[in-house]
Coordinates of C-alpha atoms in Angstrom, one line a residue:
Chain D
X1 CA 330.6 105.9 6.9
X2 CA 327.6 103.6 5.1
X3 CA 325.4 106.1 3.2
X4 CA 321.5 106.7 5.1
X5 CA 318.3 107.6 4.4
X6 CA 317.4 111.1 6.7
X7 CA 313.4 112.2 8.1
X8 CA 313.1 114.7 10.3
X9 CA 309.0 114.5 11.3
X10 CA 307.7 116.0 13.6
X11 CA 305.3 114.6 15.5
X12 CA 306.3 111.2 17.7
X13 CA 303.3 108.8 15.3
X14 CA 305.6 109.7 12.9
X15 CA 308.9 108.9 13.8
X16 CA 307.9 105.5 15.1
X17 CA 306.8 104.7 11.9
X18 CA 310.1 105.6 10.3
X19 CA 311.3 103.0 12.3
X20 CA 312.5 99.5 11.2
X21 CA 312.1 96.4 12.9
X22 CA 315.8 95.7 13.3
X23 CA 318.6 97.3 14.6
X24 CA 319.8 97.7 11.2
X25 CA 316.4 99.0 10.1
X26 CA 316.9 102.8 11.3
X27 CA 318.6 104.7 14.6
X28 CA 316.8 107.0 16.7
X29 CA 318.7 110.4 16.0
X30 CA 318.9 113.4 18.8
X31 CA 322.3 114.9 19.6
X32 CA 324.6 112.5 17.7
X33 CA 327.3 112.7 19.4
X34 CA 327.6 108.6 19.4
X35 CA 325.5 107.8 17.1
X36 CA 328.0 109.6 14.2
X37 CA 331.1 108.6 15.5
X38 CA 329.2 105.1 15.8
X39 CA 328.8 105.5 12.0
X40 CA 332.3 106.4 11.1
X41 CA 333.6 103.1 12.5
X42 CA 331.0 101.4 11.1
X43 CA 330.0 99.7 14.5
X44 CA 326.4 101.0 13.5
X45 CA 324.7 101.5 9.8
X46 CA 321.3 102.7 9.3
X47 CA 319.9 102.5 6.6
X48 CA 317.7 105.5 8.1
X49 CA 318.5 108.5 10.5
X50 CA 315.0 109.4 11.9
X51 CA 316.0 113.0 13.5
X52 CA 313.5 113.7 16.7
X53 CA 315.1 117.1 17.4
X54 CA 311.7 118.2 16.1
X55 CA 309.3 116.7 17.7
X56 CA 308.1 119.5 20.2
X57 CA 305.8 117.1 23.0
X58 CA 309.6 115.6 23.4
X59 CA 311.3 118.3 24.5
X60 CA 310.6 120.5 27.9
X61 CA 310.7 120.1 31.5
X62 CA 307.4 120.0 33.4
X63 CA 307.2 119.9 37.3
X64 CA 303.8 118.8 38.9
X65 CA 302.6 118.1 42.2
X66 CA 303.8 113.9 42.2
X67 CA 306.4 113.9 39.4
X68 CA 308.9 116.0 37.6
X69 CA 308.5 115.3 33.8
X70 CA 312.4 115.8 31.2
X71 CA 311.3 115.1 27.6
X72 CA 313.9 112.7 26.5
X73 CA 315.1 116.0 23.7
X74 CA 316.2 118.0 27.0
X75 CA 320.1 118.8 26.6
X76 CA 322.5 118.4 29.4
X77 CA 322.8 122.1 28.8
X78 CA 319.0 122.4 29.6
X79 CA 319.6 120.7 32.8
X80 CA 322.1 122.5 34.3
X81 CA 320.4 125.7 33.3
X82 CA 317.0 124.9 35.4
X83 CA 317.0 126.7 38.2
X84 CA 314.3 124.9 39.6
X85 CA 316.0 121.6 38.9
X86 CA 318.9 122.3 39.8
X87 CA 317.7 123.4 44.2
X88 CA 315.8 120.1 44.0
X89 CA 317.7 117.8 42.2
X90 CA 321.5 118.6 42.8
X91 CA 322.4 115.5 42.3
X92 CA 321.0 115.3 38.4
X93 CA 323.4 119.0 37.8
X94 CA 326.2 117.5 39.3
X95 CA 326.2 114.8 37.0
X96 CA 325.6 116.8 33.7
X97 CA 328.5 118.9 34.8
X98 CA 330.2 116.0 34.7
X99 CA 330.2 116.3 31.4
X100 CA 332.7 118.4 30.8
X101 CA 332.2 120.1 27.2
X102 CA 329.8 122.8 26.4
X103 CA 329.8 121.0 23.1
X104 CA 328.6 117.8 23.9
X105 CA 326.3 119.4 26.8
X106 CA 325.3 122.1 24.0
X107 CA 323.7 118.8 21.5
X108 CA 323.8 115.8 24.0
X109 CA 320.2 114.5 24.9
X110 CA 319.5 113.5 28.6
X111 CA 317.4 110.3 26.7
X112 CA 320.8 110.1 24.8
X113 CA 323.2 109.7 27.6
X114 CA 320.9 107.1 29.1
X115 CA 320.2 105.4 25.2
X116 CA 324.2 105.8 24.0
X117 CA 326.4 102.2 23.6
X118 CA 329.2 101.2 25.6
X119 CA 332.6 102.5 25.6
X120 CA 334.8 99.5 25.9
X121 CA 337.3 99.6 23.7
X122 CA 337.2 95.9 22.4
X123 CA 333.1 97.0 21.3
X124 CA 334.2 100.1 19.5
X125 CA 337.3 98.2 17.8
X126 CA 334.7 95.6 16.5
X127 CA 334.8 92.6 19.1
X128 CA 331.7 92.8 19.5
X129 CA 329.2 94.4 22.8
X130 CA 330.3 91.2 24.3
X131 CA 333.8 91.0 23.2
X132 CA 335.1 87.0 22.2
X133 CA 338.3 86.2 19.7
X134 CA 337.2 83.8 16.6
X135 CA 337.0 80.9 18.7
X136 CA 334.4 82.3 21.0
X137 CA 336.7 82.8 24.0
X138 CA 335.9 86.2 25.8
X139 CA 338.8 89.2 25.4
X140 CA 338.5 91.0 28.2
X141 CA 339.3 89.4 31.2
X142 CA 343.1 88.6 30.3
X143 CA 343.4 91.6 28.2
X144 CA 343.1 94.9 28.9
X145 CA 340.5 95.6 31.0
X146 CA 341.4 98.1 33.5
X147 CA 338.4 100.4 32.6
X148 CA 336.3 97.2 32.7
X149 CA 333.6 96.0 35.1
X150 CA 334.8 95.5 38.9
X151 CA 331.2 93.9 39.4
X152 CA 328.2 92.0 37.3
X153 CA 331.2 90.6 35.4
X154 CA 330.4 86.9 35.6
X155 CA 330.5 87.5 32.1
X156 CA 329.7 87.6 29.3
X157 CA 329.8 91.0 29.6
X158 CA 332.2 92.8 30.5
X159 CA 331.9 96.3 29.8
X160 CA 330.6 99.3 31.8
X161 CA 327.2 101.2 31.8
X162 CA 328.5 104.4 29.8
X163 CA 326.0 106.9 31.2
X164 CA 326.7 110.2 33.8
X165 CA 322.9 110.9 34.6
X166 CA 321.6 106.6 35.1
X167 CA 323.2 106.6 38.3
X168 CA 321.2 110.1 40.0
X169 CA 318.3 109.2 38.3
X170 CA 317.8 105.9 39.3
X171 CA 319.1 107.1 42.8
X172 CA 316.1 109.2 42.7
X173 CA 313.5 107.0 41.2
X174 CA 312.9 107.6 38.2
X175 CA 311.3 105.9 35.3
X176 CA 311.1 105.9 32.0
X177 CA 308.5 106.6 28.9
X178 CA 308.9 104.3 26.5
X179 CA 306.2 104.8 23.0
X180 CA 305.7 101.9 20.3
X181 CA 303.5 104.3 18.3
X182 CA 300.4 102.7 19.7
X183 CA 301.2 103.5 23.6
X184 CA 303.9 104.0 25.8
X185 CA 305.3 102.2 28.1
X186 CA 306.7 102.9 31.8
X187 CA 309.9 101.0 33.0
X188 CA 311.6 102.0 36.7
X189 CA 315.2 102.8 34.9
X190 CA 316.9 100.7 36.9
X191 CA 315.2 97.6 35.2
X192 CA 315.8 99.1 31.3
X193 CA 319.1 98.5 31.8
X194 CA 320.3 94.9 31.4
X195 CA 322.6 92.4 31.1
X196 CA 323.1 90.6 28.0
X197 CA 323.9 87.6 28.0
X198 CA 323.7 86.6 24.4
X199 CA 325.2 88.0 21.2
X200 CA 321.4 88.9 20.1
X201 CA 321.0 91.2 23.3
X202 CA 321.8 94.3 23.9
X203 CA 321.9 97.0 26.9
X204 CA 318.8 97.7 27.5
X205 CA 315.5 96.8 26.9
X206 CA 314.2 99.5 24.2
X207 CA 313.1 98.2 20.5
X208 CA 314.0 98.5 17.6
X209 CA 310.9 100.4 16.9
X210 CA 310.5 102.3 20.1
X211 CA 311.5 106.0 21.5
X212 CA 312.0 107.4 24.6
X213 CA 309.8 109.7 25.1
X214 CA 310.6 111.6 28.6
X215 CA 312.1 110.7 32.0
X216 CA 309.5 110.9 34.9
X217 CA 310.9 111.6 38.2
X218 CA 308.8 111.5 41.5
X219 CA 308.5 114.6 43.4
X220 CA 310.7 114.8 46.5
X221 CA 309.2 117.1 49.7
X222 CA 311.3 120.1 50.3
X223 CA 313.4 119.3 53.3
X224 CA 314.5 115.4 52.1
X225 CA 316.4 117.0 48.5
X226 CA 319.4 115.3 49.1
X227 CA 321.1 114.2 46.4
X228 CA 324.7 114.3 44.7
X229 CA 326.6 112.4 42.1
X230 CA 330.9 112.7 42.6
X231 CA 332.6 111.1 39.3
X232 CA 336.4 110.1 39.6
X233 CA 337.7 110.5 36.7
X234 CA 341.5 110.8 35.0
X235 CA 341.1 114.4 33.9
X236 CA 339.0 117.2 35.0
X237 CA 338.4 118.1 30.7
X238 CA 336.4 115.9 29.4
X239 CA 336.8 112.1 30.3
X240 CA 335.2 109.7 31.0
X241 CA 335.1 108.4 34.8
X242 CA 336.4 105.4 35.8
X243 CA 334.0 105.0 38.2
X244 CA 330.6 106.9 39.9
X245 CA 328.6 107.0 42.8
X246 CA 325.3 109.0 43.2
X247 CA 323.1 108.8 45.9
X248 CA 319.5 110.6 47.6
X249 CA 318.4 110.4 51.0
X250 CA 315.6 111.1 52.6
X251 CA 316.5 112.2 56.4
X252 CA 314.4 112.7 59.2
X253 CA 315.7 114.7 62.7
X254 CA 319.0 115.1 61.0
X255 CA 319.2 111.1 60.6
X256 CA 318.8 108.9 56.9
X257 CA 315.5 107.9 57.0
X258 CA 316.1 105.8 53.4
X259 CA 318.7 106.2 51.1
X260 CA 319.6 104.8 47.6
X261 CA 323.3 104.7 47.2
X262 CA 324.3 103.9 43.1
X263 CA 327.3 103.2 41.7
X264 CA 328.4 104.1 37.7
X265 CA 330.8 102.8 35.8
X266 CA 331.7 100.0 37.4
X267 CA 329.6 97.2 36.2
X268 CA 327.6 96.6 32.7
X269 CA 324.5 98.1 34.6
X270 CA 324.4 100.7 36.9
X271 CA 324.9 99.3 40.0
X272 CA 322.3 99.6 42.9
X273 CA 324.3 98.8 46.3
X274 CA 321.6 97.5 48.7
X275 CA 324.6 96.8 51.4
X276 CA 325.8 100.2 51.5
X277 CA 321.9 101.7 52.4
X278 CA 321.7 99.1 55.0
X279 CA 324.6 101.1 56.5
X280 CA 322.9 104.1 56.5
X281 CA 320.0 103.6 57.3
X282 CA 318.9 105.2 60.9
X283 CA 322.2 106.9 60.8
X284 CA 323.9 110.6 61.1
X285 CA 326.0 111.0 58.3
X286 CA 329.4 111.1 59.5
X287 CA 332.9 111.1 57.3
X288 CA 333.5 107.7 58.9
X289 CA 330.0 106.3 58.3
X290 CA 330.4 107.3 54.8
X291 CA 333.7 105.9 54.5
X292 CA 332.0 102.8 56.0
X293 CA 329.2 102.9 53.1
X294 CA 331.9 102.9 50.8
X295 CA 333.5 100.0 51.8
X296 CA 330.1 98.2 51.9
X297 CA 328.9 99.5 48.5
X298 CA 332.1 97.7 46.8
X299 CA 332.3 94.4 49.1
X300 CA 331.1 91.9 46.7
X301 CA 333.7 93.2 44.1
X302 CA 335.0 90.8 41.4
X303 CA 337.8 93.0 40.1
X304 CA 339.6 91.6 36.7
X305 CA 343.3 91.2 36.5
X306 CA 344.2 95.2 35.6
X307 CA 340.9 96.8 37.2
X308 CA 341.9 96.3 40.7
X309 CA 342.1 100.0 41.5
X310 CA 338.5 100.6 40.9
X311 CA 337.4 99.1 43.5
X312 CA 338.9 102.1 45.9
X313 CA 338.2 104.6 43.4
X314 CA 334.5 103.6 44.1
X315 CA 334.2 103.5 48.1
X316 CA 335.9 106.9 47.7
X317 CA 333.1 108.3 44.9
X318 CA 330.7 106.3 47.1
X319 CA 332.2 108.2 50.1
X320 CA 332.1 112.0 48.4
X321 CA 328.9 111.7 47.2
X322 CA 327.7 111.0 50.1
X323 CA 329.5 113.7 51.9
X324 CA 328.2 116.2 49.5
X325 CA 324.6 115.3 49.1
X326 CA 324.8 115.6 53.3
X327 CA 325.5 119.7 52.6
X328 CA 323.8 120.1 49.8
X329 CA 319.8 120.2 49.1
X330 CA 317.4 122.3 50.1
Chain Q
X1 CA 311.7 106.8 -15.1
X2 CA 310.8 108.1 -11.5
X3 CA 308.4 105.3 -11.5
X4 CA 310.5 102.8 -12.7
X5 CA 312.5 103.7 -10.2
X6 CA 310.1 103.2 -7.7
X7 CA 309.0 100.0 -8.9
X8 CA 312.4 98.4 -8.5
X9 CA 312.8 99.3 -5.0
X10 CA 309.7 98.2 -4.3
X11 CA 310.9 95.1 -5.0
X12 CA 313.6 95.7 -3.5
X13 CA 311.7 96.2 -0.1
X14 CA 309.5 93.3 -0.6
X15 CA 312.4 90.5 -1.4
X16 CA 314.8 92.6 1.6
X17 CA 317.0 94.3 1.7
X18 CA 320.3 92.8 0.5
X19 CA 323.8 94.6 0.5
X20 CA 324.4 94.5 -2.8
X21 CA 320.9 95.8 -3.5
X22 CA 321.3 98.6 -0.7
X23 CA 324.7 100.1 -2.3
X24 CA 322.7 99.5 -5.8
X25 CA 319.7 101.7 -4.0
X26 CA 323.0 104.4 -3.0
X27 CA 324.4 104.7 -6.7
X28 CA 320.6 105.3 -7.6
X29 CA 321.0 108.0 -5.0
X30 CA 323.7 109.6 -6.0
X31 CA 322.1 110.3 -9.6
X32 CA 319.8 112.6 -8.8
X33 CA 321.3 115.2 -7.8
X34 CA 319.3 118.6 -5.9
X35 CA 315.7 116.0 -6.7
X36 CA 315.1 116.1 -2.9
X37 CA 313.8 112.9 -2.6
X38 CA 314.2 109.5 -3.2
X39 CA 311.4 108.3 -4.9
X40 CA 311.4 104.3 -3.1
X41 CA 312.5 103.8 0.5
X42 CA 315.3 101.8 1.4
X43 CA 313.0 100.4 4.0
X44 CA 309.4 98.9 4.1
X45 CA 306.9 101.6 6.2
X46 CA 305.3 99.5 9.0
X47 CA 302.8 102.4 9.6
X48 CA 302.3 103.8 5.8
X49 CA 300.1 106.6 6.0
X50 CA 302.4 108.1 9.2
X51 CA 305.5 107.5 7.6
X52 CA 304.4 108.7 4.5
X53 CA 303.4 112.0 6.0
X54 CA 307.2 112.3 6.3
X55 CA 309.3 113.3 3.8
X56 CA 312.8 111.0 3.4
X57 CA 315.7 113.0 2.3
X58 CA 319.1 111.1 0.5
X59 CA 320.7 108.2 0.4
X60 CA 321.9 110.4 -2.9
X61 CA 323.0 114.2 -2.4
X62 CA 319.7 116.1 -1.9
X63 CA 319.7 119.8 -2.2
X64 CA 320.6 122.1 1.2
X65 CA 320.6 125.4 1.9
X66 CA 323.8 126.5 5.3
X67 CA 323.9 130.3 6.7
X68 CA 327.9 130.3 7.7
X69 CA 328.9 133.2 8.2
X70 CA 325.5 135.5 8.1
X71 CA 326.0 133.8 4.0
X72 CA 323.1 131.3 2.4
X73 CA 324.9 128.7 0.4
X74 CA 323.2 126.7 -1.4
X75 CA 324.7 122.9 -1.5
X76 CA 324.1 119.3 -2.7
X77 CA 324.6 117.4 -0.2
X78 CA 324.3 113.5 0.8
X79 CA 322.8 112.9 4.0
X80 CA 325.9 111.8 5.3
X81 CA 328.1 114.4 5.0
X82 CA 328.7 116.2 8.1
X83 CA 328.7 120.0 8.9
X84 CA 332.7 119.7 9.0
X85 CA 333.3 117.9 5.9
X86 CA 330.2 120.6 4.2
X87 CA 332.2 123.9 6.0
X88 CA 335.7 122.2 4.9
X89 CA 335.2 120.8 1.6
X90 CA 332.2 122.1 0.2
X91 CA 332.8 125.6 0.9
X92 CA 336.2 126.0 1.5
X93 CA 336.2 127.7 5.1
X94 CA 339.2 125.4 6.6
X95 CA 339.3 127.2 9.2
X96 CA 337.7 124.7 11.3
X97 CA 340.4 121.5 11.7
X98 CA 339.3 117.5 11.1
X99 CA 341.6 115.9 13.9
X100 CA 339.5 113.3 16.1
X101 CA 336.9 113.3 13.7
X102 CA 334.8 111.7 16.9
X103 CA 333.3 114.3 19.2
X104 CA 336.2 114.6 21.6
X105 CA 339.0 117.3 20.4
X106 CA 337.2 120.5 20.1
X107 CA 339.5 121.8 16.9
X108 CA 336.4 121.4 14.3
X109 CA 334.1 123.7 16.6
X110 CA 332.0 126.4 15.5
X111 CA 329.3 127.6 16.7
X112 CA 325.5 126.6 16.5
X113 CA 322.7 129.2 17.2
X114 CA 325.0 130.8 19.7
X115 CA 326.3 127.2 21.2
X116 CA 329.5 125.5 20.5
X117 CA 329.4 122.1 18.9
X118 CA 331.5 119.6 17.2
X119 CA 331.1 120.0 13.8
X120 CA 332.4 117.3 13.1
X121 CA 329.9 115.7 14.9
X122 CA 326.9 117.4 13.6
X123 CA 325.3 116.8 9.7
X124 CA 325.2 119.8 7.4
X125 CA 321.7 118.3 6.8
X126 CA 320.2 119.1 9.9
X127 CA 321.9 121.9 10.4
X128 CA 320.2 123.7 7.8
X129 CA 317.6 126.9 9.0
X130 CA 320.6 127.2 11.8
X131 CA 323.2 130.3 11.9
X132 CA 326.0 129.0 11.9
X133 CA 329.8 131.2 12.7
X134 CA 332.7 129.8 11.6
X135 CA 336.5 131.7 13.0
X136 CA 336.4 132.8 9.8
X137 CA 334.1 135.7 10.6
X138 CA 335.8 137.1 13.9
X139 CA 338.4 139.1 11.7
X140 CA 337.5 141.9 10.2
X141 CA 339.7 143.2 6.9
X142 CA 342.9 142.5 8.1
X143 CA 341.7 143.4 12.0
X144 CA 342.0 140.6 14.5
X145 CA 338.8 139.9 17.1
X146 CA 339.4 141.0 20.5
X147 CA 339.9 136.5 21.1
X148 CA 342.1 136.4 18.5
X149 CA 344.4 139.0 19.0
X150 CA 344.7 137.7 22.7
X151 CA 345.2 134.4 21.2
X152 CA 348.3 135.6 19.4
X153 CA 349.7 138.3 22.5
X154 CA 349.8 135.6 24.9
X155 CA 351.4 132.8 22.7
X156 CA 348.5 130.4 23.1
X157 CA 349.5 128.2 20.1
X158 CA 352.6 126.2 19.3
X159 CA 351.6 124.1 16.3
X160 CA 348.1 125.9 16.2
X161 CA 346.3 123.2 15.4
X162 CA 344.3 123.1 17.6
X163 CA 343.6 127.2 17.9
X164 CA 340.6 127.6 15.9
X165 CA 338.4 125.3 17.7
X166 CA 339.7 127.4 20.5
X167 CA 339.1 130.1 19.6
X168 CA 335.5 129.3 18.7
X169 CA 335.0 127.7 22.6
X170 CA 336.1 130.5 23.5
X171 CA 334.0 133.0 21.6
X172 CA 331.1 131.0 22.7
X173 CA 332.2 131.8 26.5
X174 CA 332.3 135.2 26.6
X175 CA 329.4 135.4 24.2
X176 CA 327.1 134.2 26.9
X177 CA 329.5 135.1 30.1
X178 CA 331.6 138.5 29.3
X179 CA 333.3 138.5 32.4
X180 CA 333.8 134.4 33.3
X181 CA 335.2 133.1 36.1
X182 CA 338.1 130.8 36.5
X183 CA 335.8 128.0 36.6
X184 CA 333.4 128.8 34.2
X185 CA 336.4 129.4 31.5
X186 CA 337.8 126.0 32.6
X187 CA 334.7 124.4 32.1
X188 CA 333.6 126.1 28.9
X189 CA 337.5 124.8 27.1
X190 CA 337.2 121.2 29.0
X191 CA 335.5 119.6 24.9
X192 CA 338.5 121.1 23.8
X193 CA 342.3 119.3 23.3
X194 CA 346.0 121.2 23.4
X195 CA 348.6 118.7 22.1
X196 CA 351.2 120.8 22.7
X197 CA 349.7 121.8 26.6
X198 CA 349.3 125.4 25.9
X199 CA 346.6 126.0 27.9
X200 CA 348.4 128.4 30.2
X201 CA 348.9 130.6 27.5
X202 CA 345.3 130.1 26.2
X203 CA 343.8 131.1 29.6
X204 CA 345.2 134.3 30.3
X205 CA 343.9 134.5 26.4
X206 CA 340.7 133.8 27.4
X207 CA 341.0 136.3 30.8
X208 CA 343.1 139.3 28.3
X209 CA 340.3 138.8 25.6
X210 CA 337.7 138.8 28.5
X211 CA 338.4 142.6 29.4
X212 CA 339.3 143.6 26.2
X213 CA 335.6 142.0 24.3
X214 CA 333.2 144.9 22.7
X215 CA 330.4 143.8 25.2
X216 CA 332.8 144.7 28.3
X217 CA 333.8 148.5 27.8
X218 CA 329.9 149.3 29.2
X219 CA 329.9 146.1 31.5
X220 CA 329.7 146.6 35.1
X221 CA 329.7 144.8 38.5
X222 CA 325.6 144.4 38.0
X223 CA 326.4 142.0 34.8
X224 CA 328.7 139.8 36.5
X225 CA 328.8 136.0 35.7
X226 CA 326.9 134.5 38.5
X227 CA 329.6 131.4 39.8
X228 CA 329.8 128.3 38.5
X229 CA 329.1 125.4 40.2
X230 CA 325.9 123.8 41.4
X231 CA 323.8 127.1 41.2
X232 CA 325.4 128.3 38.0
X233 CA 323.4 128.8 35.2
X234 CA 325.4 127.6 32.4
X235 CA 323.1 128.8 29.6
X236 CA 319.3 129.0 28.3
X237 CA 317.4 129.7 25.3
X238 CA 319.2 126.5 23.3
X239 CA 317.2 124.5 21.0
X240 CA 316.9 121.0 21.1
X241 CA 319.4 120.6 18.2

């Protein structure tokens, strides 16, 4: 690991002032569960780490009549331990519990989950986010692509978004608040993630001199708080999902008034499934309807040479998330 | 001397930092053991006054203090030294093991301010002011801690390399839930791997340790841990660490 400077500011203005104008200058450091490993592998070599854990205003979970604010530094363990959050947004709890390691949950933060780098093993082995050989040919389409994208993979990006929480946060309409030292901007979470088109781009719109300060979730009226996340994993213990789905339902008289269905780990960004949402609207949730929605959610899938199995896993994830959401909620 | 160094560093930042110069800067810092602050930064700060309000430490070694197993240990370490490296290489506490060194296997598990963490993925410098418990703190002389004794009695190891991590993850679980459900136990040990596959023995050991734990001798049914799952209250009182 390359040596670096370390600073632990106590207010967010100082934190941003300590960041640089390029990604090589400095890195925001919170839970470190991804950053430290990336630095050991020389994927990242920031000259300075700005440890934001001492910034009190970046913590805490606050409920107001209109919204819930979750501070960037709230850990996955703190999400799990928050009774009201669990009652009103059960899909968040499903997703946080999916990180089946208390060691990671006690350190990993909500903003870190959103900002972690892709797990693509070509990227992790130093071939770059767009994973090309020395002649510029993409390595993934004919390579070891069993964990890669089945949607949004027309190139040049083939990795999958690694966030556990993003699908459900998008499904419930979350925004992410970004701060640049003088002003904040709120970005709907589905617009925070982007598919890079060139090596100059990254997988989200965050700039090198910005930090995530808060996640803002609109309040949901009682009786409409149906959400769930379902992950298909190889292991019960700590593992990355092969496919995941999050759903949020608003019901009216036992029928779906509106639905959001968002898939995880199937595309370079969390993948909204509007066709599945259309299938659900106006209907009662049954096992058959959930199966149909699962089919619709991936009907445009374009699997690579070794990951066609993920299409079926994604269908199952959608079905099970829907059935789980329909049972739960307040 | 310090002023000269500062001038040099300022020149460097004006010119932009080359890799060679950066490494040179690291070397300079390395010679400043214990001084606390590297005079002159590797980075040009965009917002001078705000940035100046925060001390920038390193990249050379700086004086830090760790509170490990109830004792304070003064150390002089670069910011890039992990807590695991500090424990093993500087404090000779080699119970926590370096296996994957990538926050995946759990062999390096220690308890930081009451929560289990992968010490390979914590920097020593940020663990200052926190309570660090390692496996070395458990036994009282030749008397094993109930968790350790249960691992021995249930043959809960084969090669034993993962064992200290499992023991600390188990201790963190039982500190929080003296009577864990099977589900809570499964979730609490999900961050530890045993390549020999001794999970059956480990699960038996955890349940036995729960029955034998000192907290449990005066437990009653009222203090049973809640069911795991959606409504589980997995903890509380964590810092943002």
